[in-house]
Every structure is written in structure tokens, then in C-alpha cells.
CSV table of C-alpha atoms and ligand atoms in Angstrom, one decimal:
chain,number,residue,atom,x,y,z
A,1,MET,CA,18.7,16.8,-17.8
A,2,GLY,CA,16.1,15.0,-15.7
A,3,LYS,CA,12.4,16.0,-15.9
A,4,VAL,CA,10.6,18.3,-13.5
A,5,ALA,CA,7.4,17.2,-11.7
A,6,LEU,CA,5.0,19.1,-9.6
A,7,ILE,CA,3.1,17.0,-7.0
A,8,THR,CA,0.1,18.5,-5.1
A,9,GLY,CA,-0.6,16.6,-1.9
A,10,VAL,CA,3.0,15.6,-1.5
A,11,THR,CA,2.6,15.2,2.3
A,12,GLY,CA,0.0,12.4,1.7
A,13,GLN,CA,0.5,8.6,1.3
A,14,ASP,CA,0.7,8.6,-2.5
A,15,GLY,CA,2.7,11.9,-2.5
A,16,SER,CA,5.4,10.3,-0.5
A,17,TYR,CA,5.7,7.1,-2.6
A,18,LEU,CA,5.5,9.0,-5.9
A,19,SER,CA,8.2,11.5,-4.8
A,20,ASN,CA,10.5,8.6,-3.9
A,21,PHE,CA,9.7,6.9,-7.2
A,22,LEU,CA,10.3,10.0,-9.4
A,23,ILE,CA,13.5,11.0,-7.6
A,24,ASP,CA,14.8,7.5,-8.3
A,25,LYS,CA,14.1,8.2,-12.0
A,26,GLU,CA,16.2,11.4,-11.8
A,27,TYR,CA,13.3,13.8,-11.7
A,28,THR,CA,13.4,17.1,-9.7
A,29,VAL,CA,10.3,17.0,-7.6
A,30,HIS,CA,8.4,20.1,-6.4
A,31,GLY,CA,5.6,19.5,-3.9
A,32,THR,CA,2.8,21.7,-2.6
A,33,VAL,CA,2.1,21.8,1.2
A,34,ARG,CA,-0.9,23.5,2.7
A,35,ARG,CA,-0.2,25.7,5.7
A,36,SER,CA,-1.2,24.1,9.1
A,37,SER,CA,-0.5,25.1,12.6
A,38,SER,CA,1.9,22.3,13.0
A,39,ILE,CA,4.3,20.9,10.5
A,40,ASN,CA,3.1,17.5,9.1
A,41,THR,CA,5.8,16.4,6.8
A,42,TYR,CA,6.6,13.1,8.6
A,43,ARG,CA,5.9,11.0,5.4
A,44,ILE,CA,8.5,13.0,3.5
A,45,ASP,CA,11.0,14.0,6.1
A,46,ASP,CA,13.6,11.5,4.8
A,47,LEU,CA,13.3,13.1,1.3
A,48,ILE,CA,13.8,16.5,2.8
A,49,SER,CA,16.9,15.6,4.6
A,50,LYS,CA,18.4,13.7,1.7
A,51,TYR,CA,17.5,16.0,-1.2
A,52,GLN,CA,16.6,19.5,-0.1
A,53,GLU,CA,20.2,20.7,-0.3
A,54,SER,CA,20.8,19.5,-3.8
A,55,GLY,CA,17.5,21.0,-4.9
A,56,LYS,CA,16.1,17.6,-6.1
A,57,PHE,CA,13.2,17.9,-3.8
A,58,LYS,CA,11.5,21.3,-3.0
A,59,LEU,CA,8.4,22.3,-1.1
A,60,HIS,CA,6.1,25.2,-1.7
A,61,TYR,CA,3.1,26.5,0.3
A,62,SER,CA,-0.1,26.3,-1.8
A,63,ASP,CA,-3.7,25.2,-1.4
A,64,LEU,CA,-6.2,23.7,-3.8
A,65,LEU,CA,-8.4,26.8,-3.2
A,66,ASP,CA,-5.6,29.2,-4.0
A,67,SER,CA,-5.7,29.3,-7.8
A,68,SER,CA,-3.3,32.2,-7.9
A,69,SER,CA,-0.5,30.3,-6.1
A,70,LEU,CA,-1.1,27.2,-8.3
A,71,ASN,CA,-0.9,29.3,-11.4
A,72,THR,CA,2.2,31.1,-10.2
A,73,LEU,CA,3.9,27.8,-9.3
A,74,ILE,CA,3.2,26.3,-12.6
A,75,GLN,CA,4.6,29.3,-14.5
A,76,SER,CA,7.7,29.5,-12.3
A,77,ILE,CA,8.5,25.8,-12.0
A,78,ASN,CA,7.7,25.1,-15.6
A,79,PRO,CA,7.1,21.4,-14.9
A,80,ASP,CA,7.1,18.6,-17.4
A,81,GLU,CA,4.4,16.7,-15.4
A,82,ILE,CA,1.9,17.6,-12.8
A,83,TYR,CA,0.4,15.0,-10.5
A,84,ASN,CA,-2.7,16.3,-8.8
A,85,LEU,CA,-2.9,14.1,-5.7
A,86,ALA,CA,-4.3,16.6,-3.2
A,87,ALA,CA,-7.8,16.2,-2.0
A,88,GLN,CA,-9.9,15.9,1.1
A,89,SER,CA,-9.7,12.2,0.5
A,90,HIS,CA,-11.8,10.8,3.4
A,91,VAL,CA,-15.3,9.6,2.2
A,92,MET,CA,-17.0,9.8,5.6
A,93,VAL,CA,-15.5,13.3,6.3
A,94,SER,CA,-16.9,14.4,2.9
A,95,PHE,CA,-20.5,13.9,4.3
A,96,LYS,CA,-19.5,16.1,7.2
A,97,ASN,CA,-17.7,18.8,5.1
A,98,PRO,CA,-19.4,18.5,1.7
A,99,VAL,CA,-18.8,22.1,0.6
A,100,TYR,CA,-15.1,22.1,1.4
A,101,THR,CA,-14.6,18.7,-0.2
A,102,THR,CA,-16.4,19.8,-3.3
A,103,GLN,CA,-14.7,23.2,-3.5
A,104,THR,CA,-11.2,21.8,-3.2
A,105,GLY,CA,-11.9,18.7,-5.3
A,106,ASN,CA,-13.4,20.8,-8.2
A,107,MET,CA,-11.6,24.1,-8.1
A,108,GLY,CA,-8.1,22.6,-7.5
A,109,PRO,CA,-7.9,20.6,-10.7
A,110,LEU,CA,-9.8,23.1,-12.7
A,111,SER,CA,-7.4,25.9,-11.7
A,112,MET,CA,-4.5,23.8,-12.8
A,113,LEU,CA,-6.0,22.8,-16.1
A,114,GLU,CA,-6.6,26.4,-16.9
A,115,ALA,CA,-3.0,27.3,-16.0
A,116,ILE,CA,-1.8,24.5,-18.3
A,117,ARG,CA,-4.1,25.6,-21.1
A,118,TYR,CA,-2.4,29.0,-21.2
A,119,SER,CA,1.1,27.7,-20.6
A,120,GLU,CA,3.6,28.0,-23.4
A,121,LYS,CA,5.1,24.6,-22.5
A,122,ASP,CA,3.3,21.2,-23.1
A,123,VAL,CA,2.7,20.3,-19.5
A,124,LYS,CA,1.3,16.8,-18.8
A,125,PHE,CA,-1.5,16.5,-16.1
A,126,TYR,CA,-2.4,13.5,-13.9
A,127,GLN,CA,-5.7,13.6,-12.0
A,128,ALA,CA,-6.2,11.3,-9.1
A,129,SER,CA,-9.6,9.8,-10.0
A,130,SER,CA,-11.1,7.1,-7.8
A,131,SER,CA,-13.0,3.8,-7.9
A,132,GLU,CA,-15.5,5.5,-5.5
A,133,MET,CA,-16.9,7.2,-8.6
A,134,PHE,CA,-18.5,3.8,-9.6
A,135,GLY,CA,-20.6,3.6,-6.5
A,136,GLY,CA,-20.2,-0.2,-6.1
A,137,SER,CA,-23.9,-1.2,-6.0
A,138,GLU,CA,-23.4,-4.4,-8.1
A,139,LYS,CA,-21.0,-7.3,-7.7
A,140,VAL,CA,-19.3,-6.8,-11.1
A,141,SER,CA,-15.8,-6.1,-12.2
A,142,LEU,CA,-15.3,-2.4,-13.1
A,143,ASN,CA,-13.2,-1.0,-16.0
A,144,GLU,CA,-12.7,2.4,-17.8
A,145,LYS,CA,-16.1,2.0,-19.6
A,146,SER,CA,-18.2,1.3,-16.5
A,147,PRO,CA,-20.8,3.9,-15.6
A,148,PHE,CA,-20.3,6.3,-12.6
A,149,ASP,CA,-22.8,6.4,-9.8
A,150,PRO,CA,-21.2,8.5,-7.0
A,151,LYS,CA,-22.5,7.9,-3.5
A,152,SER,CA,-20.8,10.7,-1.5
A,153,PRO,CA,-19.8,14.3,-1.9
A,154,TYR,CA,-16.2,13.0,-2.3
A,155,ALA,CA,-17.1,10.7,-5.2
A,156,ALA,CA,-19.3,13.4,-6.9
A,157,SER,CA,-16.4,15.9,-6.7
A,158,LYS,CA,-14.0,13.2,-8.2
A,159,VAL,CA,-16.5,12.7,-11.1
A,160,PHE,CA,-16.5,16.5,-11.8
A,161,ALA,CA,-12.7,16.6,-11.8
A,162,HIS,CA,-12.5,13.4,-14.0
A,163,ASN,CA,-14.9,14.9,-16.5
A,164,MET,CA,-13.1,18.2,-16.6
A,165,THR,CA,-9.8,16.5,-17.1
A,166,LYS,CA,-11.2,14.5,-20.1
A,167,MET,CA,-12.9,17.7,-21.4
A,168,TYR,CA,-9.7,19.7,-21.4
A,169,ARG,CA,-7.9,16.8,-23.1
A,170,ASP,CA,-10.5,16.6,-25.9
A,171,SER,CA,-11.1,20.3,-26.3
A,172,TYR,CA,-7.6,21.7,-26.1
A,173,ASP,CA,-5.5,18.7,-27.2
A,174,LEU,CA,-3.7,18.6,-23.8
A,175,PHE,CA,-2.0,15.6,-22.3
A,176,CYS,CA,-4.4,15.1,-19.4
A,177,VAL,CA,-4.9,11.6,-17.8
A,178,ASN,CA,-7.3,10.2,-15.3
A,179,GLY,CA,-5.9,7.4,-13.1
A,180,ILE,CA,-9.0,5.6,-11.7
A,181,LEU,CA,-7.3,3.9,-8.8
A,182,PHE,CA,-8.9,1.4,-6.6
A,183,ASN,CA,-8.0,1.4,-2.8
A,184,HIS,CA,-4.3,1.3,-2.2
A,185,GLU,CA,-2.8,1.1,1.3
A,186,SER,CA,0.6,1.0,2.9
A,187,PRO,CA,2.3,1.6,6.3
A,188,LEU,CA,2.0,5.3,5.4
A,189,ARG,CA,-1.8,5.1,4.9
A,190,GLY,CA,-3.8,7.8,6.9
A,191,GLN,CA,-4.8,6.3,10.3
A,192,THR,CA,-8.5,6.9,9.8
A,193,PHE,CA,-8.9,4.7,6.8
A,194,VAL,CA,-10.1,1.2,7.8
A,195,THR,CA,-7.0,-0.9,7.0
A,196,ARG,CA,-4.6,1.4,8.9
A,197,LYS,CA,-7.2,1.8,11.7
A,198,ILE,CA,-7.1,-1.9,12.1
A,199,THR,CA,-3.4,-2.5,11.9
A,200,ARG,CA,-2.6,0.4,14.2
A,201,ALA,CA,-5.0,-1.0,16.8
A,202,LEU,CA,-3.8,-4.6,16.3
A,203,GLY,CA,-0.2,-3.6,17.2
A,204,ARG,CA,-1.4,-2.2,20.5
A,205,ILE,CA,-3.7,-5.1,21.2
A,206,VAL,CA,-0.8,-7.5,20.7
A,207,LEU,CA,1.2,-5.6,23.3
A,208,GLY,CA,-1.8,-5.4,25.6
A,209,ILE,CA,-2.1,-1.6,25.6
A,210,GLN,CA,-5.5,-1.5,23.8
A,211,GLU,CA,-8.5,-3.6,24.5
A,212,LYS,CA,-11.1,-2.9,21.9
A,213,LEU,CA,-11.3,-1.5,18.3
A,214,THR,CA,-14.6,0.2,17.2
A,215,LEU,CA,-15.4,0.0,13.5
A,216,GLY,CA,-18.5,0.5,11.3
A,217,ASN,CA,-19.7,-1.7,8.4
A,218,LEU,CA,-17.6,-4.9,8.2
A,219,ASP,CA,-19.4,-6.4,5.2
A,220,ALA,CA,-18.2,-3.9,2.6
A,221,SER,CA,-15.7,-5.3,0.0
A,222,ARG,CA,-12.7,-3.5,-1.4
A,223,ASP,CA,-10.1,-4.1,-4.1
A,224,TRP,CA,-7.0,-3.3,-2.0
A,225,GLY,CA,-3.5,-3.0,-3.4
A,226,PHE,CA,-0.2,-1.6,-2.3
A,227,ALA,CA,0.4,2.2,-2.8
A,228,GLY,CA,4.1,1.6,-3.9
A,229,ASP,CA,2.9,-0.5,-6.8
A,230,TYR,CA,0.2,2.1,-7.9
A,231,VAL,CA,2.5,5.2,-8.1
A,232,GLU,CA,4.5,3.3,-10.8
A,233,GLY,CA,1.2,2.9,-12.7
A,234,MET,CA,0.6,6.7,-12.4
A,235,TRP,CA,4.0,7.4,-14.0
A,236,LYS,CA,3.5,4.8,-16.7
A,237,MET,CA,0.2,6.5,-17.7
A,238,MET,CA,2.2,9.8,-18.1
A,239,GLN,CA,4.8,8.2,-20.3
A,240,TYR,CA,2.3,6.4,-22.7
A,241,ASN,CA,2.1,7.9,-26.2
A,242,THR,CA,-1.5,9.2,-25.8
A,243,PRO,CA,-3.4,10.5,-22.8
A,244,ASP,CA,-6.2,8.4,-21.6
A,245,ASP,CA,-8.2,7.1,-18.6
A,246,TRP,CA,-6.8,4.1,-16.8
A,247,VAL,CA,-7.9,1.7,-14.1
A,248,LEU,CA,-5.4,0.4,-11.6
A,249,ALA,CA,-6.6,-2.4,-9.3
A,250,THR,CA,-5.6,-5.9,-8.2
A,251,GLY,CA,-8.6,-7.9,-9.6
A,252,GLU,CA,-9.4,-9.3,-6.2
A,253,THR,CA,-11.8,-8.1,-3.6
A,254,HIS,CA,-12.1,-8.7,0.2
A,255,THR,CA,-14.4,-7.7,3.0
A,256,ILE,CA,-13.3,-5.8,6.0
A,257,LYS,CA,-13.9,-9.1,7.9
A,258,ASP,CA,-11.4,-10.8,5.6
A,259,PHE,CA,-8.8,-8.1,6.4
A,260,LEU,CA,-9.5,-8.5,10.1
A,261,SER,CA,-9.2,-12.3,10.0
A,262,ILE,CA,-5.9,-12.3,8.1
A,263,ALA,CA,-4.4,-9.6,10.3
A,264,PHE,CA,-5.4,-11.0,13.7
A,265,SER,CA,-4.5,-14.5,12.8
A,266,LEU,CA,-0.9,-13.4,12.2
A,267,TYR,CA,-0.8,-13.2,16.0
A,268,ASP,CA,-3.0,-16.1,16.7
A,269,LEU,CA,-5.8,-13.8,17.8
A,270,ASP,CA,-9.5,-14.1,17.1
A,271,TRP,CA,-10.6,-10.7,15.8
A,272,GLU,CA,-14.2,-11.2,17.0
A,273,LYS,CA,-13.1,-10.9,20.6
A,274,TYR,CA,-11.7,-7.4,20.1
A,275,VAL,CA,-13.7,-5.7,17.5
A,276,ILE,CA,-17.0,-4.0,18.2
A,277,THR,CA,-19.2,-2.0,15.8
A,278,SER,CA,-20.8,1.4,16.2
A,279,GLU,CA,-23.4,3.3,14.2
A,280,LYS,CA,-21.1,6.3,14.4
A,281,TYR,CA,-18.9,4.8,11.7
A,282,PHE,CA,-21.6,3.8,9.3
A,283,ARG,CA,-22.0,6.1,6.3
A,284,PRO,CA,-25.2,7.7,5.1
A,285,ASN,CA,-24.7,5.9,1.8
A,286,GLU,CA,-22.3,2.9,1.5
A,287,VAL,CA,-20.2,1.7,-1.5
A,288,ASP,CA,-20.8,-2.0,-0.9
A,289,TYR,CA,-18.5,-3.7,-3.4
A,290,LEU,CA,-15.5,-2.6,-5.4
A,291,LEU,CA,-13.6,-4.9,-7.8
A,292,GLY,CA,-11.4,-3.6,-10.5
A,293,ASP,CA,-10.4,-4.9,-14.0
A,294,TYR,CA,-6.9,-3.5,-14.8
A,295,SER,CA,-6.6,-5.4,-18.1
A,296,LYS,CA,-6.1,-2.2,-20.2
A,297,ALA,CA,-3.2,-1.0,-18.0
A,298,SER,CA,-1.8,-4.5,-18.1
A,299,GLU,CA,-2.0,-4.8,-21.8
A,300,LEU,CA,-0.9,-1.3,-22.9
A,301,LEU,CA,1.3,0.0,-19.9
A,302,ASP,CA,2.7,-3.4,-19.0
A,303,TRP,CA,1.6,-2.6,-15.4
A,304,LYS,CA,0.5,-5.1,-12.8
A,305,PRO,CA,0.2,-5.1,-9.0
A,306,LYS,CA,3.3,-6.8,-7.4
A,307,THR,CA,2.1,-7.2,-3.8
A,308,SER,CA,-0.5,-9.8,-2.8
A,309,PHE,CA,-3.3,-9.0,-0.4
A,310,GLU,CA,-1.8,-11.2,2.3
A,311,ASP,CA,1.6,-9.6,1.9
A,312,LEU,CA,0.1,-6.1,2.1
A,313,VAL,CA,-1.8,-7.0,5.4
A,314,LYS,CA,1.4,-8.5,6.8
A,315,LEU,CA,3.6,-5.5,5.8
A,316,MET,CA,1.2,-3.1,7.5
A,317,CYS,CA,0.8,-5.2,10.6
A,318,GLU,CA,4.6,-5.6,11.1
A,319,SER,CA,5.2,-1.8,10.6
A,320,ASP,CA,2.4,-0.9,13.1
A,321,LEU,CA,3.7,-3.4,15.7
A,322,GLU,CA,7.0,-1.5,15.6
A,323,LEU,CA,5.0,1.8,16.1
A,324,ALA,CA,3.0,0.2,19.0
A,325,LYS,CA,6.3,-0.7,20.7
A,326,LYS,CA,7.1,3.0,20.7
A,327,ASP,CA,3.7,3.8,22.0
A,328,LYS,CA,4.2,1.4,24.8
A,329,VAL,CA,7.5,2.9,25.9
A,330,LEU,CA,6.0,6.4,26.0
A,331,LEU,CA,2.9,5.1,27.9
A,332,ASP,CA,5.1,3.2,30.4
A,333,GLU,CA,7.0,6.4,31.1
A,334,ASN,CA,3.7,8.4,31.4
A,335,LEU,CA,4.7,10.6,28.4
A,336,ILE,CA,1.4,10.1,26.5
A,337,THR,CA,-2.3,9.7,27.3
A,338,PRO,CA,-3.9,6.8,25.4
A,339,THR,CA,-6.4,8.3,22.9
A,340,TRP,CA,-6.6,5.2,20.8
A,341,GLU,CA,-10.4,5.5,20.2
A,342,HIS,CA,-9.9,9.1,19.0
A,343,PRO,CA,-12.9,11.4,18.6
A,344,LEU,CA,-11.7,12.4,15.2
A,345,SER,CA,-11.4,8.8,14.0
A,346,SER,CA,-13.9,8.3,11.2
B,1,NAP,P1,-4.0,11.4,1.5
B,1,NAP,O1,-3.0,10.6,2.2
B,1,NAP,O2,-5.3,11.8,2.3
B,1,NAP,O3,-3.3,12.8,1.0
B,1,NAP,C1,-4.0,13.9,0.5
B,1,NAP,C2,-3.1,15.0,0.3
B,1,NAP,O4,-3.9,16.2,-0.1
B,1,NAP,C3,-2.3,15.5,1.6
B,1,NAP,O5,-1.0,15.9,1.2
B,1,NAP,C4,-3.1,16.7,2.1
B,1,NAP,O6,-2.4,17.6,2.8
B,1,NAP,C5,-3.5,17.3,0.7
B,1,NAP,N1,-4.6,18.3,0.8
B,1,NAP,C6,-5.8,18.1,1.4
B,1,NAP,N2,-6.6,19.2,1.2
B,1,NAP,C7,-5.8,20.1,0.6
B,1,NAP,C8,-6.0,21.4,0.2
B,1,NAP,N3,-7.1,22.1,0.4
B,1,NAP,N4,-5.0,22.0,-0.5
B,1,NAP,C9,-3.8,21.4,-0.8
B,1,NAP,N5,-3.6,20.1,-0.4
B,1,NAP,C10,-4.5,19.5,0.3
B,1,NAP,O7,-4.5,10.7,0.2
B,1,NAP,P2,-3.8,9.6,-0.7
B,1,NAP,O8,-4.3,8.3,-0.2
B,1,NAP,O9,-2.3,9.9,-0.8
B,1,NAP,O10,-4.5,9.8,-2.1
B,1,NAP,C11,-3.9,10.7,-3.1
B,1,NAP,C12,-5.0,11.1,-4.0
B,1,NAP,O11,-5.6,9.9,-4.7
B,1,NAP,C13,-6.2,11.8,-3.4
B,1,NAP,O12,-6.7,12.7,-4.3
B,1,NAP,C14,-7.3,10.7,-3.2
B,1,NAP,O13,-8.5,11.2,-3.2
B,1,NAP,C15,-7.0,9.8,-4.5
B,1,NAP,N6,-7.3,8.4,-4.4
B,1,NAP,C16,-6.7,7.7,-3.3
B,1,NAP,C17,-7.0,6.3,-3.3
B,1,NAP,C18,-6.4,5.5,-2.2
B,1,NAP,O14,-6.9,4.4,-2.0
B,1,NAP,N7,-5.4,6.0,-1.4
B,1,NAP,C19,-7.7,5.7,-4.3
B,1,NAP,C20,-8.2,6.5,-5.4
B,1,NAP,C21,-8.0,7.9,-5.4
B,1,NAP,P3,-2.3,17.3,4.5
B,1,NAP,O15,-1.1,16.4,4.6
B,1,NAP,O16,-1.9,18.7,4.9
B,1,NAP,O17,-3.6,16.8,4.9
B,2,GDD,N1,-12.7,4.7,7.5
B,2,GDD,C1,-13.4,3.7,8.1
B,2,GDD,N2,-13.4,3.7,9.5
B,2,GDD,N3,-14.0,2.8,7.3
B,2,GDD,C2,-14.7,1.8,7.9
B,2,GDD,C3,-14.8,1.7,9.3
B,2,GDD,C4,-14.1,2.6,10.1
B,2,GDD,O1,-14.1,2.6,11.3
B,2,GDD,N4,-15.5,0.6,9.5
B,2,GDD,C5,-15.9,0.1,8.4
B,2,GDD,N5,-15.4,0.8,7.4
B,2,GDD,C6,-15.6,0.6,5.9
B,2,GDD,C7,-16.2,1.8,5.2
B,2,GDD,O2,-17.6,1.9,5.5
B,2,GDD,C8,-15.9,1.4,3.8
B,2,GDD,O3,-16.9,0.6,3.2
B,2,GDD,C9,-14.6,0.6,3.9
B,2,GDD,O4,-14.4,0.3,5.3
B,2,GDD,C10,-13.4,1.3,3.4
B,2,GDD,O5,-13.3,2.6,4.0
B,2,GDD,P1,-12.0,3.6,4.0
B,2,GDD,O6,-10.8,2.8,4.3
B,2,GDD,O7,-12.4,4.8,4.7
B,2,GDD,O8,-11.8,3.8,2.4
B,2,GDD,P2,-12.9,4.2,1.2
B,2,GDD,O9,-13.1,2.9,0.4
B,2,GDD,O10,-14.1,4.8,1.8
B,2,GDD,O11,-12.1,5.3,0.4
B,2,GDD,C11,-10.7,5.1,0.1
B,2,GDD,O12,-10.6,4.5,-1.2
B,2,GDD,C12,-11.1,5.3,-2.3
B,2,GDD,C13,-10.9,4.4,-3.5
B,2,GDD,O13,-12.0,3.6,-3.7
B,2,GDD,C14,-10.1,6.5,0.1
B,2,GDD,O14,-8.7,6.4,0.0
B,2,GDD,C15,-10.6,7.4,-1.0
B,2,GDD,O15,-9.8,8.6,-1.1
B,2,GDD,C16,-10.4,6.6,-2.3
B,2,GDD,O16,-10.8,7.4,-3.4
């Protein structure tokens, strides 16, 4: 019999990649979806159509703030592994909605840890910790022992959940792990994160249906990997013989300008002719520099990133050029209004 996993945030980028990965490993996957006024399962629609009938992939309404539904789900599904991926995951939005970001980021994992503590079964728990917790003030390589210095409500709530996960592991002998993941992207990345904002706009610029792209701080540096590689690392943490904290990263860092330069040069374009900056996208407090040291995961989990930075940029650009072609058809037929510089972009 295959194992059973419960994934919160299954409709997100990582939820989609992890569900695919676990189903390939013969897991039955249950995912939580929060109610919204329109259905937003586009990242997992292929899984729904392939596996819903056989019961290998099942969705349940829940919310990080609804401890009762989380508890009931854990008791009824009886999972072997829980991956807590759900969060208000946008750093800039966390400055605008600090209470909601903190309530969900703190209470969600805590409710699940409490449910696991009283569960009769030994349930493993994965918490999606983040490199944002380090604060990135110095140009150093960061590992599991580096100190935290959160710079946003998002990062502070991730530190709380990280500490709680460790505290439950140490106090109650539970299998609780923290995956401290550096930025990871893909064609399924949310469109308001900088990489996807760039590749989405670039596709339209190449086709001549968008003129300008407005961004914020172009000098920040990030350690960007491919999400598909990182979900394998999450799973490996959960199979290791002891629960622990683990960094996943690529060991390379690049500025937003580097990303722009590689992306635009794929189409022989000079990014400086198309990109403008606006104060509106600058954050109240910036994480300037993130570079991860994944040697512990490499040594003990035999994990390493497989996708280079250049390949990641290319993969995202190619996928978004295809999407832009669809935009163009709809635009030519007057079926959509261009809202490329969306007011909710952040
Ligand atoms: P994402 O695409 O933004 O997905 C977040 C998921 O959380 C979505 O399914 C979202 O549902 C769900 N969610 C948001 N608020 C919720 C609530 N109140 N109750 C229940 N579900 C809620 O994020 P991601 O990139 O896949 O990242 C996954 C996790 O890893 C997040 O916790 C993130 O903070 C963390 N992380 C990400 C990175 C990265 O670079 N991607 C790095 C380190 C850590 P909707 O679809 O309805 O919005
Ligand atoms: N989103 C966004 N939009 N970021 C911009 C823009 C813009 O228009 N212009 C410049 N940036 C800069 C931000 O200021 C930041 O320095 C960098 O681009 C990356 O921003 P995001 O792509 O929004 O990601 P993030 O690094 O803040 O957060 C992501 O990675 C974390 C891991 O380090 C998110 O996925 C978090 O959930 C995750 O924990």
C-alpha cells in the first residue's frame, strides 16, 4: 500500500509540483483548498482530471485559520506525511496585510502540530520555512546555523512557525522538519513574484503587445532554483532517519538585473529599453542578498539542484512566450482588455 500525504496550499506552485512528485511515488495525495469566489485550481487541473476518479488525488476545503477543519482532516485522512505549504507567501503583501499574514502563518502550522501531537498515529510534518528568515543584510553564504533577522511580517511569521516546529520536535519527540528553502521558480510561479513578472511581460514585449515593464529594486540578489528540483528535496527530508532543519539552495546568487539581462538577450533585446522602476514596488525594508549553502542536504540527503540558472530563465521565458501568443489571439479578437500593468501587481 502506498503512503498517504496531506498537502496544504496544494493550489500553489510547490503544491502542484509536490503532488505530481508524490503521485509518481505511489502516494495518495489529499490537498486543502481555501474557498474563493472563483475556482483557482489551474495548476492542478491535470491531476484532478487524471486521478480524481481513482481517488489518488483528493481535494478538501480548509483554511489555515480554521483549526477545526485541519484537525478533522488529519483525524479522518490519517496521513503518513503532512506538508504545510500554505501561506500568504508574498513579502510585499505582508507589509500591507501584516495581521492576516501573521495569523495564517502562525496559527496554521501550530494547529496542525497540536493535532499531530494528539494523533494516535506517528504523523510526519514538513514546515515550509524560508530563506527570508535570514534577512540577507550581509554578503555571506547561509546555512542551517546562520542567525535569523526577519525583515518583514512574512519573514517574522516564518520564524515563529520554524521555532514552533523545532519546539514540537524537541518537546514531544515528533517527526517535524523545517525546509529552509531559498527562492525557487518555475512556469507555475505566481505572476506577482519578480521572475514571473519579468518573463510574463517579456513574452508580450516580444510579440509587440506590451511596451513597458515596471519593477522596483533591481539590485537585490537572490539564490534562484527550479521548484521541481526543490520538492524532491522536501520529500527526501521526510524520508531521512531523523527529523531536522535543512537548507535547499543552488549556491549561486544573481541580481534582478542579471535575470533581466539573460531573459531579454534570449530574444536579442536590451532590457534597459523596456524596464522602468517605480517607488511603488520598493519595500519598506529590503532583503538585499541571499545565497544558500546546501552542503548538509547534499551530504546527508544526496540532494542537489539539477537545473542551472540559465536553464531556469529559458524554461520560464519559453513557457511565457506560449502564453503571450494566447494573449495576442484574444487581444486581436477583442476578447480581453490589456491589464498588463495590473493594479494588484506587487
Ligand atoms: P504560493 O504559490 O503562493 O502558494 C501558496 C498556497 O497557500 C496557495 O495554495 C494558497 O491558496 C494557499 N493559501 C494562502 N493562504 C491560505 C489560507 N489562509 N488557508 C489555506 N491556504 C492558503 O507559494 P509557493 O511558492 O508554492 O510556496 C509554498 C510555501 O513555501 C509557502 O509557504 C511559501 O511561503 C514557502 N516558500 C516559498 C519559497 C519560494 O521561493 N517559492 C521559498 C521559501 C519558502 P490560493 O491558491 O487560494 O491562493
Ligand atoms: N515581487 C516583486 N515585484 N519583486 C520585485 C519587483 C517587483 O516588481 N521589483 C524588484 N523586486 C525585487 C524585490 O524587492 C526582491 O528583492 C526580489 O525582487 C525578489 O522578490 P520576489 O520575487 O517577490 O520574492 P521574495 O524574495 O521577496 O520572496 C520569495 O522568496 C522567499 C524565499 O526567499 C517568496 O517566494 C517567499 O514566499 C519566499 O519565502
